[in-house]
Tab-separated table of C-alpha atoms in Angstrom:
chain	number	residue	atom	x	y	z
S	3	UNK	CA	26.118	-72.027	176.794
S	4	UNK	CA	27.282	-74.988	174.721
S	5	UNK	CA	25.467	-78.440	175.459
S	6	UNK	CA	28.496	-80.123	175.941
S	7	UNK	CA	29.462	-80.912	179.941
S	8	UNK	CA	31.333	-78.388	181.729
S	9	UNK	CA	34.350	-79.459	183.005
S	10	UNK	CA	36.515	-76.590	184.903
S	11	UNK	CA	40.348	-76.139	185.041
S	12	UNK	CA	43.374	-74.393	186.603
S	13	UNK	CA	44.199	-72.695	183.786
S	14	UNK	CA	47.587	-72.272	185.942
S	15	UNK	CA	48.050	-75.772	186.802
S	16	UNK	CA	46.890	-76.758	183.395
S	17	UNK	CA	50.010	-74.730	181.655
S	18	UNK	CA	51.815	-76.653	184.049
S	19	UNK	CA	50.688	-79.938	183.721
S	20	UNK	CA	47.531	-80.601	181.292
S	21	UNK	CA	47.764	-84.549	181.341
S	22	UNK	CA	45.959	-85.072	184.855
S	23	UNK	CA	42.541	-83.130	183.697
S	24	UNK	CA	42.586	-84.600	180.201
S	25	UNK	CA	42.688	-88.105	181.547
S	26	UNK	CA	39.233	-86.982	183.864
S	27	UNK	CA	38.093	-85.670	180.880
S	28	UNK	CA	38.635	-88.619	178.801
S	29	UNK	CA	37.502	-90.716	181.183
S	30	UNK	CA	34.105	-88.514	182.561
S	31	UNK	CA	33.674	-86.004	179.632
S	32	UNK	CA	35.772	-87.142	176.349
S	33	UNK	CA	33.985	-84.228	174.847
S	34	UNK	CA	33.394	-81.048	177.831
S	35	UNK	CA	33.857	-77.249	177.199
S	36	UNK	CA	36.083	-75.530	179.443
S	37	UNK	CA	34.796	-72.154	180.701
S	38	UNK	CA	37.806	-71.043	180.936
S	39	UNK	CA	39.360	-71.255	177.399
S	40	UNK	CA	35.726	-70.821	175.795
S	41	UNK	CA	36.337	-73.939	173.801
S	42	UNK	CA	34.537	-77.360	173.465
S	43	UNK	CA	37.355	-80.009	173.837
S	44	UNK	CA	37.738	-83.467	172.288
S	45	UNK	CA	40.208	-85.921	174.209
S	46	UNK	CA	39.357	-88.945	172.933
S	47	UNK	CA	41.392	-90.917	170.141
S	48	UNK	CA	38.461	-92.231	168.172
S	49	UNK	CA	36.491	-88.560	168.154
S	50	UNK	CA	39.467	-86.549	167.194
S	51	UNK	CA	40.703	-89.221	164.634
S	52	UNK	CA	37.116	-89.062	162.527
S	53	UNK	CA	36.627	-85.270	163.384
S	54	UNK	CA	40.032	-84.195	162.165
S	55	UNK	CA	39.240	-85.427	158.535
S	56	UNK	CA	35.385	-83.875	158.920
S	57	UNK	CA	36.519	-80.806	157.527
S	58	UNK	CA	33.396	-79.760	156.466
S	59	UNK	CA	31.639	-79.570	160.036
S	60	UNK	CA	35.304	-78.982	161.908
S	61	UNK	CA	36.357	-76.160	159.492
S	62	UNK	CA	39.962	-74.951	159.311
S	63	UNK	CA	38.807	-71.856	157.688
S	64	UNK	CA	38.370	-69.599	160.885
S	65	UNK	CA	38.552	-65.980	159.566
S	66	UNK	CA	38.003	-64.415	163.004
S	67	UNK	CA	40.306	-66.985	164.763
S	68	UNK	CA	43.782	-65.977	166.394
S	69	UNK	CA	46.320	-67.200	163.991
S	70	UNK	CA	44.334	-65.529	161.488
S	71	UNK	CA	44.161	-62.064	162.818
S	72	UNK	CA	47.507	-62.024	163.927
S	73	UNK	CA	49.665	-64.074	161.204
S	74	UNK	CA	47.296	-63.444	158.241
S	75	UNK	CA	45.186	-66.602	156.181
S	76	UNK	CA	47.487	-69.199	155.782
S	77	UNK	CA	46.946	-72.420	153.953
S	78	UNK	CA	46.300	-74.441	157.794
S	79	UNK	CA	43.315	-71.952	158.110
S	80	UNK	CA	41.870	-72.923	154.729
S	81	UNK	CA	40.091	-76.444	153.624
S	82	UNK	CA	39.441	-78.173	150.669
S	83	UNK	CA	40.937	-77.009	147.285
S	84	UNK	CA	42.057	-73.768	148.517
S	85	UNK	CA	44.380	-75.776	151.043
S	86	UNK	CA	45.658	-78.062	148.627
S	87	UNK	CA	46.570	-75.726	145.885
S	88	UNK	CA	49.244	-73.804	148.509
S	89	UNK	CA	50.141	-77.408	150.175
S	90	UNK	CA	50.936	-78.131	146.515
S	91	UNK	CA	52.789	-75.026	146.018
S	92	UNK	CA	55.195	-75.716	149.191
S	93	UNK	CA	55.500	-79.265	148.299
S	94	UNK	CA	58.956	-78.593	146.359
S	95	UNK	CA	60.353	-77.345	149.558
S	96	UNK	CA	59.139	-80.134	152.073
S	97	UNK	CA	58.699	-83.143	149.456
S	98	UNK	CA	60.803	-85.949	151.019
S	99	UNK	CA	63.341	-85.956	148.118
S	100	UNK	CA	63.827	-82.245	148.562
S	101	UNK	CA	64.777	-83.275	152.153
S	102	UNK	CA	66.787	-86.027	151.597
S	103	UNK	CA	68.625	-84.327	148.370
S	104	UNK	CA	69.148	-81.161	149.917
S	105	UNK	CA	68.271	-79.981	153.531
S	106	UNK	CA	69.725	-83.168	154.862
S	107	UNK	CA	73.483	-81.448	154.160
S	108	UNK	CA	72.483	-78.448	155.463
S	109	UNK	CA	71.138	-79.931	158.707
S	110	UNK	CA	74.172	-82.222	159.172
S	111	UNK	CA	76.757	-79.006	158.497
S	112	UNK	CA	74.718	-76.990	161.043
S	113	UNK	CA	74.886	-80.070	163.990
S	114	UNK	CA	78.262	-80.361	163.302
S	115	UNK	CA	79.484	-76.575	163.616
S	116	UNK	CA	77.073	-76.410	167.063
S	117	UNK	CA	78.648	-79.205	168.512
S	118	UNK	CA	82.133	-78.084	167.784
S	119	UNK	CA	81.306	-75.161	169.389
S	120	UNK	CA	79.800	-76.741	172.322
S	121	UNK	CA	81.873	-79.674	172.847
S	122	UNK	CA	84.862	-78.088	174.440
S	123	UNK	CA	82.410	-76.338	176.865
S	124	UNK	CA	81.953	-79.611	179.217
S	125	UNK	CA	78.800	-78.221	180.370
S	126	UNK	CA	75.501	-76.087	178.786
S	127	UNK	CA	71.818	-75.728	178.767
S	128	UNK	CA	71.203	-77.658	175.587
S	129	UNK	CA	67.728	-76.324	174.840
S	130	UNK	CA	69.128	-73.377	174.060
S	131	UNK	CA	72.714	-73.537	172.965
S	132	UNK	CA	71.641	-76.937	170.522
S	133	UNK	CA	67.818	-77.273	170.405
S	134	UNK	CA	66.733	-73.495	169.563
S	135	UNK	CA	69.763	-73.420	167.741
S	136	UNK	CA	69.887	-75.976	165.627
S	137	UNK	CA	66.528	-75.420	164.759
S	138	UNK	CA	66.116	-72.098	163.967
S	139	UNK	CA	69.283	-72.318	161.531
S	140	UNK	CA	67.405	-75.215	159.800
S	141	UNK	CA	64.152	-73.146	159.729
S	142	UNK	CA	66.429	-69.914	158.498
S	143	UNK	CA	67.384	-71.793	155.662
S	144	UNK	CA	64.079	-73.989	154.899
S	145	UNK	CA	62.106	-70.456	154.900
S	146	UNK	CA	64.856	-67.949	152.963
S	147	UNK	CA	65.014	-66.055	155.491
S	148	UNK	CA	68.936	-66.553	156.270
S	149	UNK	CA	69.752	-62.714	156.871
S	150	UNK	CA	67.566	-63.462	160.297
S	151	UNK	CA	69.880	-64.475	163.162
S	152	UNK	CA	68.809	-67.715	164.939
S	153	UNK	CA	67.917	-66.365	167.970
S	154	UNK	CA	65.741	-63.775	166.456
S	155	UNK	CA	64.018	-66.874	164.912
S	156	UNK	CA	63.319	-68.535	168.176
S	157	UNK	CA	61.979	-65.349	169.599
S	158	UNK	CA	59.721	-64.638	166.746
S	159	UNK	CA	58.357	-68.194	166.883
S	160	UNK	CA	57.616	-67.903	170.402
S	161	UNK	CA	56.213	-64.942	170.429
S	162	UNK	CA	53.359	-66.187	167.709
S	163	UNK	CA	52.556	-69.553	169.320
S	164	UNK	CA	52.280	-66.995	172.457
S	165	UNK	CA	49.678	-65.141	170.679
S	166	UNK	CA	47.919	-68.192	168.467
S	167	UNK	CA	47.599	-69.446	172.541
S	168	UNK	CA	46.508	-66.091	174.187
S	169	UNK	CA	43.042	-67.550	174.435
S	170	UNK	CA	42.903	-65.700	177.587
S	171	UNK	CA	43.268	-62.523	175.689
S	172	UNK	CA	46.259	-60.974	177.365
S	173	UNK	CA	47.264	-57.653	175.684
S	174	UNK	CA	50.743	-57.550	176.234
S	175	UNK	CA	51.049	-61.170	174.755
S	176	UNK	CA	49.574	-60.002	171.559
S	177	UNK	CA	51.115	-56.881	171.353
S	178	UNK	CA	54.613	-59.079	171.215
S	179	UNK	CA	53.392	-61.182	168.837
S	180	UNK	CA	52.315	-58.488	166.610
S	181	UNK	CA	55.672	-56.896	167.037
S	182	UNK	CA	57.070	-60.782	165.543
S	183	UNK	CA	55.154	-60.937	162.758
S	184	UNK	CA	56.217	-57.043	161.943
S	185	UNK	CA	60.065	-58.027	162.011
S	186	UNK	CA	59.240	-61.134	159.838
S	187	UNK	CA	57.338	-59.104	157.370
S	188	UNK	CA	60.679	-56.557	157.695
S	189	UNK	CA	63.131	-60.023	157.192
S	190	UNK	CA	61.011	-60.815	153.870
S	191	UNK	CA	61.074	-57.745	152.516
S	192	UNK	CA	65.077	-57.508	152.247
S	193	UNK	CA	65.060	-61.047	150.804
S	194	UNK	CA	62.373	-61.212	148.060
S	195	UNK	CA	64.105	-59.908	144.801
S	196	UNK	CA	66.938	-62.902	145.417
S	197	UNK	CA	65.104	-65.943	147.466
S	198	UNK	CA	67.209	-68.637	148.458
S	199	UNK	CA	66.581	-71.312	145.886
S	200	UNK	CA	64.489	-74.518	147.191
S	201	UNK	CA	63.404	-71.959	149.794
S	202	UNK	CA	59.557	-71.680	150.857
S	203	UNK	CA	59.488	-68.300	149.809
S	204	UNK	CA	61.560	-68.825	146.545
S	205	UNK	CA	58.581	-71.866	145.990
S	206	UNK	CA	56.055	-69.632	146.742
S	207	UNK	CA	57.162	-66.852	144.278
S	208	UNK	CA	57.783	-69.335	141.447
S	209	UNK	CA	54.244	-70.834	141.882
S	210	UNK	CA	52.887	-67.144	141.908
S	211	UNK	CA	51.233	-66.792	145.039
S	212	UNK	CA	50.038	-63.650	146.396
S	213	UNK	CA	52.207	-61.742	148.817
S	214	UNK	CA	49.372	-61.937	151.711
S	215	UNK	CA	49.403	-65.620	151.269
S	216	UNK	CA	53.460	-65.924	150.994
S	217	UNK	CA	53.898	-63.914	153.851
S	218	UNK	CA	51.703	-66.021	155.732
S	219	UNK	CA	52.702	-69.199	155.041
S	220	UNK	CA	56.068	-68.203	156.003
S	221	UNK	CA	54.819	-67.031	159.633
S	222	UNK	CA	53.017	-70.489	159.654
S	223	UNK	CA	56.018	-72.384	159.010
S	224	UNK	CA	57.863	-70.121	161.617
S	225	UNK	CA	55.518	-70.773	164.409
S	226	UNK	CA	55.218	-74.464	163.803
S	227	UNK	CA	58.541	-74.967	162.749
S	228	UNK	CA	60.732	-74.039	165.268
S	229	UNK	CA	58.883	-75.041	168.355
S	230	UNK	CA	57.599	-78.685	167.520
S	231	UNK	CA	61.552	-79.707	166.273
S	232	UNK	CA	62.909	-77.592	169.119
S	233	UNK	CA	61.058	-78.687	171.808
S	234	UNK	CA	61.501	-82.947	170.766
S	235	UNK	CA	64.907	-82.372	170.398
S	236	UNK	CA	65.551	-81.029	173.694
S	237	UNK	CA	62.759	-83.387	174.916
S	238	UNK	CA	63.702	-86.670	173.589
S	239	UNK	CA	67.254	-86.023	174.754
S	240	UNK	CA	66.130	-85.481	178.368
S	241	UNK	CA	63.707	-88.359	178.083
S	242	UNK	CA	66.681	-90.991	176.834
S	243	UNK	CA	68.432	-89.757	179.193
S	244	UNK	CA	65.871	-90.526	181.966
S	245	UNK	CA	65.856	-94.027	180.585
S	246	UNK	CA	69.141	-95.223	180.037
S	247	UNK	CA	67.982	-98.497	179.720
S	248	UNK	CA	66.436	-97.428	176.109
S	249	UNK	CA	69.546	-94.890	175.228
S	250	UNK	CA	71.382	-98.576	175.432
S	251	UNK	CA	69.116	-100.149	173.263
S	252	UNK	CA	69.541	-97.637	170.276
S	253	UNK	CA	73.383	-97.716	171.091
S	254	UNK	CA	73.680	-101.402	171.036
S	255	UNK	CA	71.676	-101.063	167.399
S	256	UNK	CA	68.413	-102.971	168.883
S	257	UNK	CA	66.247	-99.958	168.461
S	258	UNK	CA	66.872	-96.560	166.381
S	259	UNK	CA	66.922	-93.003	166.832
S	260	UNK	CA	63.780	-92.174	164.754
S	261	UNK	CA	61.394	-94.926	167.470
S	262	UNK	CA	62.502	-92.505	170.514
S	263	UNK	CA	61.444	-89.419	168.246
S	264	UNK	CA	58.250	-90.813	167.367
S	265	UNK	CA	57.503	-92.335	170.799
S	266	UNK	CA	58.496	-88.745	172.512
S	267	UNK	CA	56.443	-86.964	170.247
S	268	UNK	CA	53.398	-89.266	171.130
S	269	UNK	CA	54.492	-89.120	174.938
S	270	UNK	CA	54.644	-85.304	174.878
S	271	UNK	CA	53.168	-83.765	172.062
S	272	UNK	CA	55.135	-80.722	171.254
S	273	UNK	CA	51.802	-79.390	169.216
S	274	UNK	CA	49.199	-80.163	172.020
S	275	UNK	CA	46.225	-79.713	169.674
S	276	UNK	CA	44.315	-77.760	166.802
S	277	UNK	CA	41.556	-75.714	167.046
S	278	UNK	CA	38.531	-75.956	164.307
S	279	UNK	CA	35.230	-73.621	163.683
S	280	UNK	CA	31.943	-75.628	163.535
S	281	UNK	CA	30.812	-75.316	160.437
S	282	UNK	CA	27.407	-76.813	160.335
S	283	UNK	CA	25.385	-78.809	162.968
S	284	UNK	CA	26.511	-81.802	164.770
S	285	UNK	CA	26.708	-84.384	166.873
S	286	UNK	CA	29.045	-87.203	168.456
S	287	UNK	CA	28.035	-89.604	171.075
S	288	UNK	CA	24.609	-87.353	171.098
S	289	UNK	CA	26.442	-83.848	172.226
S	290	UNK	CA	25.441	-81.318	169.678
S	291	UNK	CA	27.949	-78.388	167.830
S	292	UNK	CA	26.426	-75.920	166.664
S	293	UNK	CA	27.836	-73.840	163.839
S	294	UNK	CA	30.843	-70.775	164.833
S	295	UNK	CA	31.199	-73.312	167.845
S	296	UNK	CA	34.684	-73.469	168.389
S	297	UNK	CA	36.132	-77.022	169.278
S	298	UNK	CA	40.084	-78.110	169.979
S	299	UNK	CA	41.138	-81.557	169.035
S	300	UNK	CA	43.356	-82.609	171.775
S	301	UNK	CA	46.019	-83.990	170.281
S	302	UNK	CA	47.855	-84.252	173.346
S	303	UNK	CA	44.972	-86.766	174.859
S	304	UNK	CA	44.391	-88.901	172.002
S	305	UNK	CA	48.346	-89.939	171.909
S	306	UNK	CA	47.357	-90.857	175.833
S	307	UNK	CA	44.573	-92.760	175.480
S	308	UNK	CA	44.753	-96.012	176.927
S	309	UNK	CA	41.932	-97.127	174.405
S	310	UNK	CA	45.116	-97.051	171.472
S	311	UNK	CA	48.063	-96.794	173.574
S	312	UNK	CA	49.098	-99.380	176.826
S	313	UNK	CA	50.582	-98.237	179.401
S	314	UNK	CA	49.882	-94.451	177.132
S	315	UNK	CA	51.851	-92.326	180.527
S	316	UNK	CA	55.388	-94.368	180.255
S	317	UNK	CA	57.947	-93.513	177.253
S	318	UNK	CA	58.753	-96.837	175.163
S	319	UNK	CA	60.593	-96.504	172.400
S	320	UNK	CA	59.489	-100.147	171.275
S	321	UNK	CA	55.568	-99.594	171.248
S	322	UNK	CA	53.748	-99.016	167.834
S	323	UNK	CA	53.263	-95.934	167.412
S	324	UNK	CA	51.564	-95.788	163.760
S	325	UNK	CA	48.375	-94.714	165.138
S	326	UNK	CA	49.846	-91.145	167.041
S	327	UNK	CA	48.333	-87.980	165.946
S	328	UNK	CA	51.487	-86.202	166.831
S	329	UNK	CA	51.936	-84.503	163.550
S	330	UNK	CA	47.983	-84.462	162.802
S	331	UNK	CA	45.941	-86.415	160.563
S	332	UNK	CA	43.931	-85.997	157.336
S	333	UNK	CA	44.249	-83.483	154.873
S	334	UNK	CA	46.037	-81.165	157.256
S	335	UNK	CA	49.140	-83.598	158.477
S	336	UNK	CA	51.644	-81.611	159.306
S	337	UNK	CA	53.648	-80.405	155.543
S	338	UNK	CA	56.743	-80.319	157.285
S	339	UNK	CA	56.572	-83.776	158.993
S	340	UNK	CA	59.251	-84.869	156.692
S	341	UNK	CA	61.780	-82.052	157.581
S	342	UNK	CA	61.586	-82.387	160.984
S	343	UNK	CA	61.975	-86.514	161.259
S	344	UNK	CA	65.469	-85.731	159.063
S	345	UNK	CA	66.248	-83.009	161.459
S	346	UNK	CA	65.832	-84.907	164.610
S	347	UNK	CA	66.119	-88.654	164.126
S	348	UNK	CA	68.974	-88.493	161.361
S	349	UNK	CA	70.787	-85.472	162.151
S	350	UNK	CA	70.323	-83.707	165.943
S	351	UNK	CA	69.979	-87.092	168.121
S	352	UNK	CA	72.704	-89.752	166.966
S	353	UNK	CA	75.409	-86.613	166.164
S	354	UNK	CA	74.490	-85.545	169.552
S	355	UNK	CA	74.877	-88.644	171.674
S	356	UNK	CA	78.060	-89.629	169.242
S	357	UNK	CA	80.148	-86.076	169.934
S	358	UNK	CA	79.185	-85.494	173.679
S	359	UNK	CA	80.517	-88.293	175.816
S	360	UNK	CA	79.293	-89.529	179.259
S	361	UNK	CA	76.404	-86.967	178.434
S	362	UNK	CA	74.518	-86.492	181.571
S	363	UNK	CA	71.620	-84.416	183.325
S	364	UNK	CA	72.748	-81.363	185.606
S	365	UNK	CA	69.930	-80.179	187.289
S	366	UNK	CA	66.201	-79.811	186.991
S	367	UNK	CA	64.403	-79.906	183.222
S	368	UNK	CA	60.891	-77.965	184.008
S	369	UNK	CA	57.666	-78.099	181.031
S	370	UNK	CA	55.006	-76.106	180.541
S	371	UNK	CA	52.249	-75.818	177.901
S	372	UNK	CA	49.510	-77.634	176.620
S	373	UNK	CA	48.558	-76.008	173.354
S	374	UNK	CA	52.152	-75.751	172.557
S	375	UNK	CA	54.636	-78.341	175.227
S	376	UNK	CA	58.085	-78.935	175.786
S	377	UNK	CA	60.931	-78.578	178.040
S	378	UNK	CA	61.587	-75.021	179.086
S	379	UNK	CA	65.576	-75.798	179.595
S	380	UNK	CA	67.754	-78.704	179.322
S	381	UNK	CA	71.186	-77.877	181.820
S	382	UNK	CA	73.716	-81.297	180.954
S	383	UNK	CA	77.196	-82.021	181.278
S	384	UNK	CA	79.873	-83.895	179.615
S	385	UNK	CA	83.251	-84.982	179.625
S	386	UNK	CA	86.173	-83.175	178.326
């Protein structure tokens, strides 16, 4: 039994809701392991800051760990040089020129078709017909894989961050997500001999990666990179829209598009936190790790801590928000963090809140998660 203090959860009511027990935990146990995910936690800003750049006693490299035996060894399950060497390899894809040069077009053409198509409707779920959507065609083209239809792309991702969650070992939840990462693997293999250009896997091939580790990287970006843009699209338009007071600010000019991103994705952390393999012994605030220990850096809890954040539970698009671990920290922030701040704050919110008039809420927007969070549907209206 790890030394750390127990500290026992719904895993139900968790899914539903983790904020309630990670503010007991930050406040009674900022680091406890929970029984029932067989995982030492870390909720606290200051820990998870400092521990997130220890890579060599919080180890990425987890050979034995879920994303690994069900997505392969990707470069966000490896530290040190071997990390950097494939970072450096996908760079040409991500690299904020690339972005701003090229996917930037891409993203804006893609808005604009969806919303023509939408527009006329005067009513829709927008989670799925824009969010998923507009996502998964950016993600379609970022990755090469454009002969995979969008919603095949949003049903692969989910199925992975599914399994990379199924910590309570569920069979039928792996099974699916073994059945995703076979119809990406099928998806790769019709588009390898003529890659996209300024795709990941065009990158990948031209830097001469092996296969294992291009076909991995590509399920990596998948599972990442359609959830986490997805879910703060469709988030951060349901939480402007439960503050119209702040929609008005951006729309008088007094505040922009890219502070209710950044704020949201502090608020509610579409990537809820990372897990890490103990390395080597340890200790923080004297609570010893010992080494195959595996811990979870909360991310979720840090962006709440009261300790950084005031007033960390309400969603102000003002506050400073330079010290969120939304998109991680260290030598693993998130590659694609670029990407997805075009994607959302440039392109999916303003064209949004520009085409739709009178845009409004029609009827309940439910979450769930806490690995992996966001709004499960987003019904609105419009006028015609």
């Amino acid at each position: 039994m790890p030394a750390a203090p127990a500290y026992e959860i719904d895993p139900t009511a968790f899914h539903a809701d983790p904020y309630p027990d990670l503010a007991r935990m930050r406040d009674a146990a900022p680091i406890a392991f929970v029984p029932q995910l067989g995982a030492t936690l870390l909720t606290r800003h200051a820990d998870i800051s400092i521990s997130e750049k220890n890579v060599a006693v919080f180890s990425s490299y987890q050979p034995s760990g879920l994303m690994t035996v069900l997505m392969g060894e990707n470069m966000m399950r490896k530290d040190g040089q071997a990390h950097l060497s494939e970072r450096k390899a996908i760079f040409p894809t991500v690299s904020p020129r690339t972005v701003a040069d090229h996917w930037r077009r891409q993203f804006s053409q893609d808005a604009e078709r969806i919303l023509a198509e939408i527009a006329p409707l005067g009513a829709a779920d927008l989670f799925r017909s824009y969010a998923c959507r507009l996502s998964a065609d950016a993600l379609r083209a970022i990755t090469g894989l454009t002969n995979m239809s969008w919603p095949e792309m949003d049903r692969v991702s989910q199925g992975m961050i599914d399994g990379v969650a199924n910590y309570a070992g569920d069979p039928q939840v792996e099974a699916r997500c073994r059945e995703c990462t076979a119809s990406i693997d099928r998806h790769i293999d019709a588009m390898l001999d003529d890659p996209p250009e300024k795709s990941l896997l065009d990158t990948q091939l031209r830097a001469g990666l092996p296969e294992a580790q291009l076909r991995a990287n590509i399920k990596l970006a998948i599972s990442g990179g359609q959830n986490e843009p997805r879910d703060a699209i469709a988030g951060t338009i349901w939480a402007l829209l439960t503050h119209p007071e702040q929609l008005a600010e951006i729309k008088s000019g007094r505040a922009k598009w890219g502070q209710a991103f950044e704020e949201y994705a502090r608020w509610i952390s579409p990537i809820g936190m990372s897990p890490r393999r103990i390395a080597k012994p340890h200790r923080i605030d004297g609570v010893p790790f010992e080494p195959e220990g595996r811990a979870f850096l909360m991310f979720g809890s840090a962006n709440r801590d009261p300790a950084i954040f005031e007033e960390p539970d309400r969603f102000t698009i003002g506050r400073d928000t330079r010290h969120s671990v939304a998109f991680g920290a260290g030598p693993h922030f998130c590659a694609g963090a670029w990407a997805s701040r075009c994607l959302i704050a440039e392109i999916a919110l303003p064209m949004l809140f520009e085409r739709l008039e009178d845009l409004r809420l029609d009827g309940p927007v439910p979450f769930a998660g806490w690995a992996f969070r966001g709004p499960l549907a987003l019904p609105c209206a419009w006028r015609v």
